[in-house]
PDB file of C-alpha atoms in Angstrom:
ATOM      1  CA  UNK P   1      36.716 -15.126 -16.531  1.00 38.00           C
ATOM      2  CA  UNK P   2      33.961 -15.799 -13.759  1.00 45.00           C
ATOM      3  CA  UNK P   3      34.158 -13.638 -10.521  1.00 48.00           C
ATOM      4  CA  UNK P   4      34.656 -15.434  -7.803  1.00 49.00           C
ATOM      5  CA  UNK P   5      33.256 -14.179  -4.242  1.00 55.00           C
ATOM      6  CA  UNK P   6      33.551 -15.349  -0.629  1.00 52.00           C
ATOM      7  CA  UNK P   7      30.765 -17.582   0.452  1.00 58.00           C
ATOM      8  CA  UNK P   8      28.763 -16.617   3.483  1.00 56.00           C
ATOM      9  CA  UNK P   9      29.462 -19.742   5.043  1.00 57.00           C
ATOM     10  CA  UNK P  10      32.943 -18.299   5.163  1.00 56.00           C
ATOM     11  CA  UNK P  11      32.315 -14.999   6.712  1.00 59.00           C
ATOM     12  CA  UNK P  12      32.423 -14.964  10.383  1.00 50.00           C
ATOM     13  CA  UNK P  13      29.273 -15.866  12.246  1.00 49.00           C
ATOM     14  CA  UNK P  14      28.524 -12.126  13.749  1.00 50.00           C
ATOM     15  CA  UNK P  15      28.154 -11.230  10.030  1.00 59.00           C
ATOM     16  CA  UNK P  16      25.576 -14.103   8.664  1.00 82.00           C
ATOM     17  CA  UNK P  17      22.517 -12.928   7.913  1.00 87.00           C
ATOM     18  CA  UNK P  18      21.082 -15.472   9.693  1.00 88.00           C
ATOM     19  CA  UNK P  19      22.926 -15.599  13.065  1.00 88.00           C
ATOM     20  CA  UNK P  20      23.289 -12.097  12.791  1.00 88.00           C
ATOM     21  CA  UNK P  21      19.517 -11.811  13.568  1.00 89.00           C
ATOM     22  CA  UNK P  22      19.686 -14.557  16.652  1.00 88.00           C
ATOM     23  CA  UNK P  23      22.650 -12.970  17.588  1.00 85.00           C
ATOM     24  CA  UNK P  24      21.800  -9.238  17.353  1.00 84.00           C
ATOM     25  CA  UNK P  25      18.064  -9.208  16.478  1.00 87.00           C
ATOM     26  CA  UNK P  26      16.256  -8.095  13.370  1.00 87.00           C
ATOM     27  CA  UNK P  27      16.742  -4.156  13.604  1.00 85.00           C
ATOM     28  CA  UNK P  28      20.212  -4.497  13.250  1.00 88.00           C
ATOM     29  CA  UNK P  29      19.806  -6.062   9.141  1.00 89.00           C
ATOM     30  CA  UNK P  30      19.866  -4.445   6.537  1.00 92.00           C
ATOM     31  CA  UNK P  31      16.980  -4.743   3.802  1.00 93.00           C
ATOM     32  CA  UNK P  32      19.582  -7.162   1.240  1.00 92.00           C
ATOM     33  CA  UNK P  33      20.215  -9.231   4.650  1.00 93.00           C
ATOM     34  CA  UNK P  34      16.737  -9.393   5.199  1.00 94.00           C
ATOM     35  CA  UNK P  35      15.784 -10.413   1.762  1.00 94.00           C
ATOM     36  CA  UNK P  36      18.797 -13.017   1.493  1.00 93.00           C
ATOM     37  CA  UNK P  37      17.488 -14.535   4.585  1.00 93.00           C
ATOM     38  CA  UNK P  38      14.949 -15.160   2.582  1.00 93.00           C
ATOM     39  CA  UNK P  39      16.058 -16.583  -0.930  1.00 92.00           C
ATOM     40  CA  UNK P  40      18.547 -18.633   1.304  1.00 88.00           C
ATOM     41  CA  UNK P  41      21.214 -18.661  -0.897  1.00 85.00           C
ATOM     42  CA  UNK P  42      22.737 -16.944  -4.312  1.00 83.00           C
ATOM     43  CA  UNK P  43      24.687 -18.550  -6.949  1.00 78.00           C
ATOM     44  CA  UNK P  44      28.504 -20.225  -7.198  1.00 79.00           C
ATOM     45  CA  UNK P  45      29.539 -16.113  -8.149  1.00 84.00           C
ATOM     46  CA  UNK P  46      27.513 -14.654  -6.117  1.00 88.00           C
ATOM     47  CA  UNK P  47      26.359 -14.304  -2.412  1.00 88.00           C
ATOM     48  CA  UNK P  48      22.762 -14.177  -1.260  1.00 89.00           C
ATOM     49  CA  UNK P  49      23.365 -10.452   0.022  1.00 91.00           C
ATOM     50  CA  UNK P  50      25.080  -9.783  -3.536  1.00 91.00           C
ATOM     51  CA  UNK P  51      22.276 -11.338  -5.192  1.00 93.00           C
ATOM     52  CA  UNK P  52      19.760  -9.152  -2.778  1.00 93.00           C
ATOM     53  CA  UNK P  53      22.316  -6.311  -3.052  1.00 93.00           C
ATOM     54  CA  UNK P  54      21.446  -6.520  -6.708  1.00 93.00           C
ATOM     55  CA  UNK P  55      17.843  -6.680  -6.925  1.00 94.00           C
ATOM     56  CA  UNK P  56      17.085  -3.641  -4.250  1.00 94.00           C
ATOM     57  CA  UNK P  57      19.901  -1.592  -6.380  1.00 93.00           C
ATOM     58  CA  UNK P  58      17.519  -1.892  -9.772  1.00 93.00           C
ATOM     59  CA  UNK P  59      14.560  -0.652  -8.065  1.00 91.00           C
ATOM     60  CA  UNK P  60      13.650   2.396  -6.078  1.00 78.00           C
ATOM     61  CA  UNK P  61      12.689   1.053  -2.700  1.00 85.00           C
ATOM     62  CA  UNK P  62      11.132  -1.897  -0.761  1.00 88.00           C
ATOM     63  CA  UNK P  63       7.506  -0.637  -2.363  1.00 84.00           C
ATOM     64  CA  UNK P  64       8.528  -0.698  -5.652  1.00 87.00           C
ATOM     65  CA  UNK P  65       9.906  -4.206  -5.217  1.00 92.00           C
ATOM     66  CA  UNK P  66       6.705  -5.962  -4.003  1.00 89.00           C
ATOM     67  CA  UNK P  67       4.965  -4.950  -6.902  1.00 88.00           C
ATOM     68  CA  UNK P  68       7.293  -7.094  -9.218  1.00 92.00           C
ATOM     69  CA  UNK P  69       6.028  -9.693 -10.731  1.00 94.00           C
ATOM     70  CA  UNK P  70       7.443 -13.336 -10.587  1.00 95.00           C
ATOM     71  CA  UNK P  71       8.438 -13.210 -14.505  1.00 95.00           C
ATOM     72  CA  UNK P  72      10.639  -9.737 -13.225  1.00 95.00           C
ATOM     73  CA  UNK P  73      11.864 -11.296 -10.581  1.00 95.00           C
ATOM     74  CA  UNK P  74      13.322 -14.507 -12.460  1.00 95.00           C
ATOM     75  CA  UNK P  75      15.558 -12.638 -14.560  1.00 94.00           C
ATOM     76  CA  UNK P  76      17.894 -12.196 -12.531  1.00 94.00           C
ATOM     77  CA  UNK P  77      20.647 -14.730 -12.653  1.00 91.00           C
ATOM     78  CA  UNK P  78      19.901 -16.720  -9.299  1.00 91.00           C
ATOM     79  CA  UNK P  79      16.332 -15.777  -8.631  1.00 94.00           C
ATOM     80  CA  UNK P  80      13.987 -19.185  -9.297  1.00 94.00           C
ATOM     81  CA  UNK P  81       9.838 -19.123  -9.325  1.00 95.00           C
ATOM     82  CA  UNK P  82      10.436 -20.348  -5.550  1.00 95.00           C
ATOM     83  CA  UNK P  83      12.603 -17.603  -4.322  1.00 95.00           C
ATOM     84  CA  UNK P  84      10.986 -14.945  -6.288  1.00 95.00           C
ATOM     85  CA  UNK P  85       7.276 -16.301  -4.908  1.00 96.00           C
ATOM     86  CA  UNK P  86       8.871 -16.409  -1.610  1.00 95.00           C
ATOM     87  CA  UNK P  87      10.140 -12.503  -1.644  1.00 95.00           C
ATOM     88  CA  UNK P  88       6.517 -11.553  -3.184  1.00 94.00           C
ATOM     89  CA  UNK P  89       5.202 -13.319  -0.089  1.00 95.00           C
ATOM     90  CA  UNK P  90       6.906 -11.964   2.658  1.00 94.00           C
ATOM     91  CA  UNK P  91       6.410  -8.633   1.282  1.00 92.00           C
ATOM     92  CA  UNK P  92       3.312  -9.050   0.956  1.00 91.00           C
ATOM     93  CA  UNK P  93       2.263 -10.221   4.747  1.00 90.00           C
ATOM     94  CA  UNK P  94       4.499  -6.808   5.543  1.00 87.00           C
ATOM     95  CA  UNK P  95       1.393  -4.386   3.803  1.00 82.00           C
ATOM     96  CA  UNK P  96      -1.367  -6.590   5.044  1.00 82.00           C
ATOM     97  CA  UNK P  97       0.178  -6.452   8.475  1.00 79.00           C
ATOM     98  CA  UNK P  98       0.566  -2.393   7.783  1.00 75.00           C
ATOM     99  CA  UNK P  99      -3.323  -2.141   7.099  1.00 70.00           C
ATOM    100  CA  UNK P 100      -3.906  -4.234   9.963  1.00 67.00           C
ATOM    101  CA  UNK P 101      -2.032  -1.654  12.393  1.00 60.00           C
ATOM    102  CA  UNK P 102      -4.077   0.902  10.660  1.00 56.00           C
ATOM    103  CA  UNK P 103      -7.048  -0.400  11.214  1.00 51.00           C
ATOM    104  CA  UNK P 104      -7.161   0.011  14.882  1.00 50.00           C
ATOM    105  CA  UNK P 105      -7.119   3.735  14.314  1.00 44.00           C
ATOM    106  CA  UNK P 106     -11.412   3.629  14.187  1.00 70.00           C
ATOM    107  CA  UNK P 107     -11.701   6.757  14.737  1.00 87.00           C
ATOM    108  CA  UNK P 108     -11.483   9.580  12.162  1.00 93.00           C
ATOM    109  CA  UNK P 109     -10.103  12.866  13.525  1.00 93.00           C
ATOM    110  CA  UNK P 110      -7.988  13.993  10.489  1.00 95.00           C
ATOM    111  CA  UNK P 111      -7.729  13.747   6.921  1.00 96.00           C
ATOM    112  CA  UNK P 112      -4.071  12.300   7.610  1.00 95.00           C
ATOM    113  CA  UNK P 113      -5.935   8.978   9.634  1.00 93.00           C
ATOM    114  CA  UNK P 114      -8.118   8.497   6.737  1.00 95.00           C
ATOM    115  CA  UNK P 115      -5.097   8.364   4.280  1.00 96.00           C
ATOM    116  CA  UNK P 116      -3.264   5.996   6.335  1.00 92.00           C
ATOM    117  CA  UNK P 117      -6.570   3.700   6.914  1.00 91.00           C
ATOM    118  CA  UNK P 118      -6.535   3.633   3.126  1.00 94.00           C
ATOM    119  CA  UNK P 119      -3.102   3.590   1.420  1.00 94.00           C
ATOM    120  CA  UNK P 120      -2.608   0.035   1.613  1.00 91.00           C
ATOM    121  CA  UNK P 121      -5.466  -0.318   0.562  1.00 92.00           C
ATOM    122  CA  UNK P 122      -5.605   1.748  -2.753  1.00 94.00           C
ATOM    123  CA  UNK P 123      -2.552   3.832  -2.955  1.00 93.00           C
ATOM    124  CA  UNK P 124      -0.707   1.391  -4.971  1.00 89.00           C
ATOM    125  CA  UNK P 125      -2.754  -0.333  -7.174  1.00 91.00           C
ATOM    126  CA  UNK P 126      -2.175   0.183 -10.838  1.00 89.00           C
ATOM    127  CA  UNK P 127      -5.928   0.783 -11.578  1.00 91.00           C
ATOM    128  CA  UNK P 128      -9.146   3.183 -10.186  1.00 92.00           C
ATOM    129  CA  UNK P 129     -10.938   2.446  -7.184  1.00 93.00           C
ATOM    130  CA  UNK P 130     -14.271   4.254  -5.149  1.00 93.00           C
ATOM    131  CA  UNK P 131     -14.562   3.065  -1.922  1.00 95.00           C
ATOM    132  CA  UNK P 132     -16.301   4.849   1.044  1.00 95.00           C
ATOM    133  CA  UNK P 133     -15.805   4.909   4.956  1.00 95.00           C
ATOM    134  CA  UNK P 134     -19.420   5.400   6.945  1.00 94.00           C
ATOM    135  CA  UNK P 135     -19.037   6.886  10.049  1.00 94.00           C
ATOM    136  CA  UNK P 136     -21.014   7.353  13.521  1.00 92.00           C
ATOM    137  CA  UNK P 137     -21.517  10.418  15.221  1.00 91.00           C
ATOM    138  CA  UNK P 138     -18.170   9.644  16.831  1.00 90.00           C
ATOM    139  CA  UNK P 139     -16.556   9.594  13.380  1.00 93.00           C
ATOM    140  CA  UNK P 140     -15.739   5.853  14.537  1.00 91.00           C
ATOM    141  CA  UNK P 141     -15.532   4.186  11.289  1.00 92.00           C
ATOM    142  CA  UNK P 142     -18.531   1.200  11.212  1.00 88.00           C
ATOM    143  CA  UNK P 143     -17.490  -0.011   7.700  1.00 89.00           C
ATOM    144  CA  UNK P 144     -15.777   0.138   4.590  1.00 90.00           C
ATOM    145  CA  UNK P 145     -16.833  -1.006   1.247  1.00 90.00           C
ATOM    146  CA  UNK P 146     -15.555  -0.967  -2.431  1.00 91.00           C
ATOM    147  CA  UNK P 147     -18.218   0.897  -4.555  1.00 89.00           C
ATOM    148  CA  UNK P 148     -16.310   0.810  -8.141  1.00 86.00           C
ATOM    149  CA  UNK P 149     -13.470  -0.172 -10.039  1.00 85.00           C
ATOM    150  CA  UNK P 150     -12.502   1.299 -12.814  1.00 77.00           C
ATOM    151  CA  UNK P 151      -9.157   1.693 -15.379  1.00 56.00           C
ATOM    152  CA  UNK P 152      -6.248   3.488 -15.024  1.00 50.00           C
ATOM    153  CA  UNK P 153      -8.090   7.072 -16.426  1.00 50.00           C
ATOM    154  CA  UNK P 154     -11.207   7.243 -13.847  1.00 55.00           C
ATOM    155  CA  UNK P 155     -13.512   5.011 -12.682  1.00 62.00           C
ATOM    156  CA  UNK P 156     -17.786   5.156 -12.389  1.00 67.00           C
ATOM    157  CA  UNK P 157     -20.030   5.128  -9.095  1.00 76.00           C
ATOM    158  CA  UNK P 158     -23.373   5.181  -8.672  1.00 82.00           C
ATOM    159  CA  UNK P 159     -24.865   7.564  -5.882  1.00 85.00           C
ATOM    160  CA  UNK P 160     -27.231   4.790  -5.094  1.00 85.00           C
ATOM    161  CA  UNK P 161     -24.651   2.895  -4.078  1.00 85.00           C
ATOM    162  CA  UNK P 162     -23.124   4.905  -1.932  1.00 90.00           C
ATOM    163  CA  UNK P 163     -26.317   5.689   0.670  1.00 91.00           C
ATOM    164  CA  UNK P 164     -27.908   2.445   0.524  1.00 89.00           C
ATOM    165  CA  UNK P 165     -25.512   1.034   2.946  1.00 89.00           C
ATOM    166  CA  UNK P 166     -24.961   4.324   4.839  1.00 91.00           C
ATOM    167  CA  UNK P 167     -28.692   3.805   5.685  1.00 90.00           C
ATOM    168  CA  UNK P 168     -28.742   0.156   6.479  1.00 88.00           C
ATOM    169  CA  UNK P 169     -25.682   0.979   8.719  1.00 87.00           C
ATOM    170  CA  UNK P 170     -27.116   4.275  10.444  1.00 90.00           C
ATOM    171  CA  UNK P 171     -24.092   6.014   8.948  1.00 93.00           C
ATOM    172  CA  UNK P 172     -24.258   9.803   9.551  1.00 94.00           C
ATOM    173  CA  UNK P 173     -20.898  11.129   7.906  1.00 95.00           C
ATOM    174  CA  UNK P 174     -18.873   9.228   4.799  1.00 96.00           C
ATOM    175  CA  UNK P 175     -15.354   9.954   3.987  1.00 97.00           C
ATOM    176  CA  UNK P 176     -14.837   9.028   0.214  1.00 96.00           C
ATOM    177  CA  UNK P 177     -11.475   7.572  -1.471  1.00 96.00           C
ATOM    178  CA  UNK P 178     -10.129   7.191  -4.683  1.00 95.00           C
ATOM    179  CA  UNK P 179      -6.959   6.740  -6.064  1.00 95.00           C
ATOM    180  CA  UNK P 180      -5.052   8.254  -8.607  1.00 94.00           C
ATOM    181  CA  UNK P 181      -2.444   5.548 -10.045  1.00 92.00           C
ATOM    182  CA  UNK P 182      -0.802   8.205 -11.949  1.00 92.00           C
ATOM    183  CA  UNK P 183       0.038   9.954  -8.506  1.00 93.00           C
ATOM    184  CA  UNK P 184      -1.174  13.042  -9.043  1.00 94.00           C
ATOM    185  CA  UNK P 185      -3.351  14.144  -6.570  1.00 94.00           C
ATOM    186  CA  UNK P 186      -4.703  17.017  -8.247  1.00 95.00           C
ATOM    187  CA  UNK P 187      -8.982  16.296  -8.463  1.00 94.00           C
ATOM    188  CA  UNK P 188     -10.218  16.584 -11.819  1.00 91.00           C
ATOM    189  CA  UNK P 189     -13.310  18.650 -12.740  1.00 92.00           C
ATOM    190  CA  UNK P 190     -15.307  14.996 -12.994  1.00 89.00           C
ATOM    191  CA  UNK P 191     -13.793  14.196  -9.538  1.00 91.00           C
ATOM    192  CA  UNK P 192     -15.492  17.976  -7.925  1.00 92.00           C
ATOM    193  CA  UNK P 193     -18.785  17.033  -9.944  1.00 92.00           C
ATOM    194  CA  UNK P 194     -19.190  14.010  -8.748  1.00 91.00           C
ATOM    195  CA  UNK P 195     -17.991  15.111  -5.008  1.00 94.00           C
ATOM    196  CA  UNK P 196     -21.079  18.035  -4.952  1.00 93.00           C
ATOM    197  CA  UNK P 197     -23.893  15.398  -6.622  1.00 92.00           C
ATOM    198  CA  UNK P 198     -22.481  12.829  -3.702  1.00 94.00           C
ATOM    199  CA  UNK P 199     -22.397  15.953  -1.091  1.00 94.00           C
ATOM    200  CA  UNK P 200     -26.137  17.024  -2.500  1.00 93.00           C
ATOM    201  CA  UNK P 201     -27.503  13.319  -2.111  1.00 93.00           C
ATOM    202  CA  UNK P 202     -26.252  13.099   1.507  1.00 94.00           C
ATOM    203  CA  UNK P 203     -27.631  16.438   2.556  1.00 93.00           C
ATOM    204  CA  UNK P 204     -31.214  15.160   1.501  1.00 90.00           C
ATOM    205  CA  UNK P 205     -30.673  12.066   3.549  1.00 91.00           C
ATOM    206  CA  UNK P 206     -29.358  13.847   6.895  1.00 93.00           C
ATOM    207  CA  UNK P 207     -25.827  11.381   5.567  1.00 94.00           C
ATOM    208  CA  UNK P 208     -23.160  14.489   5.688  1.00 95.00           C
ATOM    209  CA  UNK P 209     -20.284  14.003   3.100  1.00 96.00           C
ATOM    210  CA  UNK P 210     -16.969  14.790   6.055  1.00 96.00           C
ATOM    211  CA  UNK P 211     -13.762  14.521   2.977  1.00 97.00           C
ATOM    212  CA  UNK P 212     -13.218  13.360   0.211  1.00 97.00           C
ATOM    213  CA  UNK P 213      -9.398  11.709  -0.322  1.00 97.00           C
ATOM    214  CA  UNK P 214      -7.564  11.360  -3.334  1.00 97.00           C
ATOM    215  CA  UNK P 215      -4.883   9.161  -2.631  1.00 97.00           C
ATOM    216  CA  UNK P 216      -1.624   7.989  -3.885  1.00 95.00           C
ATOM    217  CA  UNK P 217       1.245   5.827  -3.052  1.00 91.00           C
ATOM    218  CA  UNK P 218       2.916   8.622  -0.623  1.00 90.00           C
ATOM    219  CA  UNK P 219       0.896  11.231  -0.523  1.00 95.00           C
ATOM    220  CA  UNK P 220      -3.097  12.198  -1.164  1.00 97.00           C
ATOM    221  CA  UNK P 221      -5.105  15.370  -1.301  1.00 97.00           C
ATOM    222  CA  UNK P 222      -8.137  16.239   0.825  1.00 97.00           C
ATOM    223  CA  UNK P 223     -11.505  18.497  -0.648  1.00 97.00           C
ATOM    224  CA  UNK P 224     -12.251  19.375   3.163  1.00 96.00           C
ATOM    225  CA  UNK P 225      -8.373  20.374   4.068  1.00 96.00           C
ATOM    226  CA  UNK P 226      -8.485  22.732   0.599  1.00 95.00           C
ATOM    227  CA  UNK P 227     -12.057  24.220   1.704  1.00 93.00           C
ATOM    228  CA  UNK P 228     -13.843  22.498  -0.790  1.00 87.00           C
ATOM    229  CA  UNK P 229     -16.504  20.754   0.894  1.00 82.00           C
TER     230      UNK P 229
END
């Protein structure tokens, strides 16, 4: 026999997702609230916050749900292409809207700034990327740019690459980023190499190498924090 449940539009108005937010504000929701706001509605056994209820209880956290896919998200019993485009949406604008309040921190002072100007960036991607910052003398940050992308093992750059814009930029210090998609943050003996041929390059060019970051969904490890550079 089907289990029956009590239908939002029975529960009292203080506890409605919806006029719970216009009524109390959006701190006050919880993340299956939030997220049944936004499918709207569950199934004839089950409540939107069941449903959402459901879906956060299969998966770790709020990160590990926007990277399902649409195809994950549909099987569950009440999740359409619609609602499960509309979750991967919203969560979506949230990390855009993270690297956007990031962003404002231009200038460099710790290795900790550097990981949070480039987590959302590259700390949760599935594959290897290389990109660079260029600073000023101010270690104010007057670009960033993608130099490789590579697999989920490693990933290639080209010193060329790297100075060509440093020089057309007047960069004097570069902090370089990659990520590690198997979160470890442990450098490998290709990632030192290649950090003392970059390091070499730049002292040639008066272009000082400041860090390099290997970074991670949560957590990242710096070669000028461990001595290295």
């Amino acid at each position: 026999m089907e289990q029956s449940h009590f239908p939002i539009t029975n529960w009292s108005e203080d506890d409605r997702p919806r006029e719970k937010l216009m009524l109390k504000g959006k701190s006050v929701l919880s993340d299956a609230e939030l997220i049944a706001i936004l499918i709207g509605s569950g199934s004839r056994n089950e409540s939107a916050v069941d449903l959402s209820k459901r879906i956060l209880k299969s998966v770790d956290n709020l990160n590990a749900l926007g990277k399902m896919t649409i195809s994950q998200l549909t099987t569950f019993k009440g999740i359409g292409e619609a609602k499960a485009i509309t979750i991967i949406a919203a969560l979506e604008l949230g990390r855009r809207r993270r690297e956007e309040d990031v962003v404002e921190l231009k200038k460099i002072t710790s290795s900790k700034i550097a990981f949070q100007l480039m987590q959302p960036i590259i700390g949760e991607l599935p594959h290897e990327e290389f990109w660079v910052l260029f600073l000023n003398n101010s270690n104010k940050v007057i670009s960033k740019a993608q130099l490789s992308k590579g697999g989920i093992a490693g990933t290639i750059v080209d010193v060329r690459l790297i100075f060509k814009p440093a020089l057309e930029t007047g960069a004097t210090g570069l902090i370089l980023c990659h990520n590690h998609p198997s979160g470890n943050t442990m450098p490998s003996e290709a990632d030192r190499q290649m950090t003392k041929k970059i390091k070499a390059a730049g002292e040639n060019l008066d272009v000082k190498v400041l860090d390099h970051l290997i970074i991670t969904e949560s957590k990242y490890y710096s070669f000028a924090d461990e001595g290295i550079l």
